[in-house]
C-alpha positions as CSV (number, residue, x, y, z in Angstrom):
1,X,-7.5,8.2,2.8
2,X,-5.0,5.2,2.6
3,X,-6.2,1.8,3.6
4,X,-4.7,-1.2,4.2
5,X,-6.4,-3.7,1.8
6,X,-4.5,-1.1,-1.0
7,X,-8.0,-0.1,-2.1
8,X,-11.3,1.5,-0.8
9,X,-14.0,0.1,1.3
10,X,-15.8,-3.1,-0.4
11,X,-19.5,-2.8,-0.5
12,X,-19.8,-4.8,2.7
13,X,-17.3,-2.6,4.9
14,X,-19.4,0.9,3.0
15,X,-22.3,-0.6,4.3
16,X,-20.8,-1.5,7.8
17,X,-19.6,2.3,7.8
18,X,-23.2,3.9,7.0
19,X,-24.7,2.1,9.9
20,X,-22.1,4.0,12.0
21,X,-23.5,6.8,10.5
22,X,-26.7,6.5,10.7
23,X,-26.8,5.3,14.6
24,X,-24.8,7.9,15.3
25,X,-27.6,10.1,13.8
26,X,-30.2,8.5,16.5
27,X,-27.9,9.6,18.8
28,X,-27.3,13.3,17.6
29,X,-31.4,13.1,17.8
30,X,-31.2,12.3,21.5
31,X,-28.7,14.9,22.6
32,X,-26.0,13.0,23.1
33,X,-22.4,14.5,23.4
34,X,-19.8,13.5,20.4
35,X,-17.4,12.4,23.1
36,X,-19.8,9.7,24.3
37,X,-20.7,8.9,21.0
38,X,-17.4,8.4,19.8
39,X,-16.7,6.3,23.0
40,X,-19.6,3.8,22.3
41,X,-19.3,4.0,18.4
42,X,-15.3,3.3,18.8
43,X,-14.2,6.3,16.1
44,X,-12.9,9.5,16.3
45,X,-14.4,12.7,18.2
46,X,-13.1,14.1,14.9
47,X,-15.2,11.7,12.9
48,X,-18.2,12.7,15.0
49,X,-18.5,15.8,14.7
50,X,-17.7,15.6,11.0
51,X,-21.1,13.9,10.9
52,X,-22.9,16.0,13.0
53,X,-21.9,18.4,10.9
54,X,-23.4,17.1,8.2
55,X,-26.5,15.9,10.1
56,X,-27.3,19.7,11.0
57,X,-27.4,20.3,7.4
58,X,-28.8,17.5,5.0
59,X,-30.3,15.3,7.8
60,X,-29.9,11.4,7.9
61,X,-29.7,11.8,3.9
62,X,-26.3,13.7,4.4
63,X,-24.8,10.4,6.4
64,X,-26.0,8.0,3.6
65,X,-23.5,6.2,1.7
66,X,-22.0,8.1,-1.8
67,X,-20.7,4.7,-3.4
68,X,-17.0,4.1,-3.9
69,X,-14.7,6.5,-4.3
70,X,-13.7,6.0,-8.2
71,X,-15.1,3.8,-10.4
72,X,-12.6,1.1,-11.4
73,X,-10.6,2.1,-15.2
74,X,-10.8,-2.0,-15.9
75,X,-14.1,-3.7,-15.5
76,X,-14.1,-7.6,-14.1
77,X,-13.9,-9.2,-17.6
78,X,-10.9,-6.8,-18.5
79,X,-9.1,-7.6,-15.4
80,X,-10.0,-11.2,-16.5
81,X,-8.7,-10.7,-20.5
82,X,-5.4,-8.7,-18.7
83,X,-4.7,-11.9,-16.5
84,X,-5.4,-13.9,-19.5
85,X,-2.7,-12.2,-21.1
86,X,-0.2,-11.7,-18.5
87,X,-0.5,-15.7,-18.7
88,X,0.6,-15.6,-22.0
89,X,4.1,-14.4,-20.7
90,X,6.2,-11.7,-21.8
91,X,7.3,-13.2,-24.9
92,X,4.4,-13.2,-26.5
93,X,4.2,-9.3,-26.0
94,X,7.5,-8.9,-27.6
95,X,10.2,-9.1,-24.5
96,X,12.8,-11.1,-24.7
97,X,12.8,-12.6,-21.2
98,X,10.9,-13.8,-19.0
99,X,10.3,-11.3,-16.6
100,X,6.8,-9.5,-15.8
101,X,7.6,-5.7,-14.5
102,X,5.0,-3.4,-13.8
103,X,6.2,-1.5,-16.8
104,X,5.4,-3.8,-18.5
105,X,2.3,-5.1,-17.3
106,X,1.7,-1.2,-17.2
107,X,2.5,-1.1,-21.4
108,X,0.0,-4.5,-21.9
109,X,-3.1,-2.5,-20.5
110,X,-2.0,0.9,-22.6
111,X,-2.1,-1.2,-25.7
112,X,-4.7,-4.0,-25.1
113,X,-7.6,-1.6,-23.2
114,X,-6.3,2.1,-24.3
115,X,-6.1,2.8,-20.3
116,X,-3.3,4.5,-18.9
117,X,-2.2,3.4,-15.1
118,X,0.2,4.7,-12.9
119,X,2.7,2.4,-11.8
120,X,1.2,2.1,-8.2
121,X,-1.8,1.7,-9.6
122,X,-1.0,-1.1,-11.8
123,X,1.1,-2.9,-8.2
124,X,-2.6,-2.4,-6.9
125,X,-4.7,-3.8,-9.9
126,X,-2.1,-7.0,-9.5
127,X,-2.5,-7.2,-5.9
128,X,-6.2,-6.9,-6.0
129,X,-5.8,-9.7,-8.8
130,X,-4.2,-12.0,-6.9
131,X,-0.6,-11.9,-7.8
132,X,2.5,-11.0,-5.5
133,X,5.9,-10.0,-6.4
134,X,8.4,-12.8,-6.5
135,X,11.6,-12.8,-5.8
136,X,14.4,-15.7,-6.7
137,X,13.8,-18.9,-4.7
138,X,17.4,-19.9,-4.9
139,X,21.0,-18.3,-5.0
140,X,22.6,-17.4,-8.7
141,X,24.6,-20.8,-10.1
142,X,27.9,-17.9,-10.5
143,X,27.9,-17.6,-6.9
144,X,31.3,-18.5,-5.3
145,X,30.8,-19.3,-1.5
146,X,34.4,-19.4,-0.9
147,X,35.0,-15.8,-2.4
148,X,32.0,-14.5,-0.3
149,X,33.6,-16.1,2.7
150,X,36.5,-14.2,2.1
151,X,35.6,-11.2,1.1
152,X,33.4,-10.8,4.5
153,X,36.3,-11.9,6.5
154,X,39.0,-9.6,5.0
155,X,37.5,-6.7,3.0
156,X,34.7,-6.0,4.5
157,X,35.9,-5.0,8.1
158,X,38.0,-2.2,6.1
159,X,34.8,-1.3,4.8
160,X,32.8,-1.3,7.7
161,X,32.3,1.9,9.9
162,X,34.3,2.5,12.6
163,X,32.7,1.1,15.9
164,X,31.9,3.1,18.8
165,X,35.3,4.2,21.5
166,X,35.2,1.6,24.5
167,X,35.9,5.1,27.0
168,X,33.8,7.9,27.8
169,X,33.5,10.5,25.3
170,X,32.1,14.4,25.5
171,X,29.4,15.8,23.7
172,X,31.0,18.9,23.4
173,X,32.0,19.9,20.3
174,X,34.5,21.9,20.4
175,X,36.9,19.3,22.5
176,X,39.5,17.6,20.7
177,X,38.8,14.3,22.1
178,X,35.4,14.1,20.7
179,X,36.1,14.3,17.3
């Protein structure tokens, strides 16, 4: 399951989650109908009777929390020591610009920790971390405003696809006027 925070549930929102669970369980206890529990509980009739499910056969134990998902690959002080080194700047892990990438960052945690990432998983350790992906605050010094003017006034119209006709077309296929 894919949420929007780019990781699992915190502890708070698991938490938040089990009480679902569990007064849903009351209510399984009472006799109630998933349709009204998922109508007063706000989640799906399909979420309900997954629980049930699993109310019938472990009891309230079976809608308990299991912890997160994964445990984390870096622990807090190596998510610190990475951000300590990302502040260190590229150069100082042997690239010659200035430019973090996530292949990068994703080669700084192979060598410093010996833990392999995937790239999305490095865009999520980063997000998680704090940091955002940056993108050029102002226009390239090269940039010629006149030639861009021109270009957009005489190429591309030639380049540009050809606009819908101003009269009634068919849809038929096999007439020569709609082709």
């Amino acid at each position: 399951m894919r949420y929007a925070q780019g990781g699992g549930l915190t502890s708070r929102e698991r938490a938040a989650r089990e009480r679902l669970r569990l007064d849903a369980a009351d209510r399984f206890g009472r006799g109630e109908s998933n349709a009204v529990i998922a109508s007063e509980l706000r989640v799906a009739r399909r979420s309900v009777e997954r629980w049930r499910r699993a109310w019938r056969e472990a009891g309230v134990e079976g809608l308990r929390s299991a912890g997160p998902a994964s445990v984390p690959k870096l622990d807090p002080s190596q998510v610190a020591a990475l951000e300590r080194e990302l502040d260190l700047g590229p150069r100082a892990h042997g690239w010659e610009d200035q430019r973090w990438t996530l292949m990068r960052v994703r080669a700084v945690i192979r060598r410093r920790f010996d833990v392999t990432y995937s790239i999305h998983g490095v865009w999520d350790l980063l997000r998680r971390a704090g940091w955002s992906c940056q993108q050029a605050a102002r226009r390239a010094v090269e940039r010629d405003e006149d030639a861009v003017r021109g270009w957009v006034r005489e190429t591309w119209p030639s380049v540009e696809a050809p606009r819908r006709r101003s009269t009634r077309g068919s849809s038929s296929r096999t007439r020569p006027g709609c082709r």
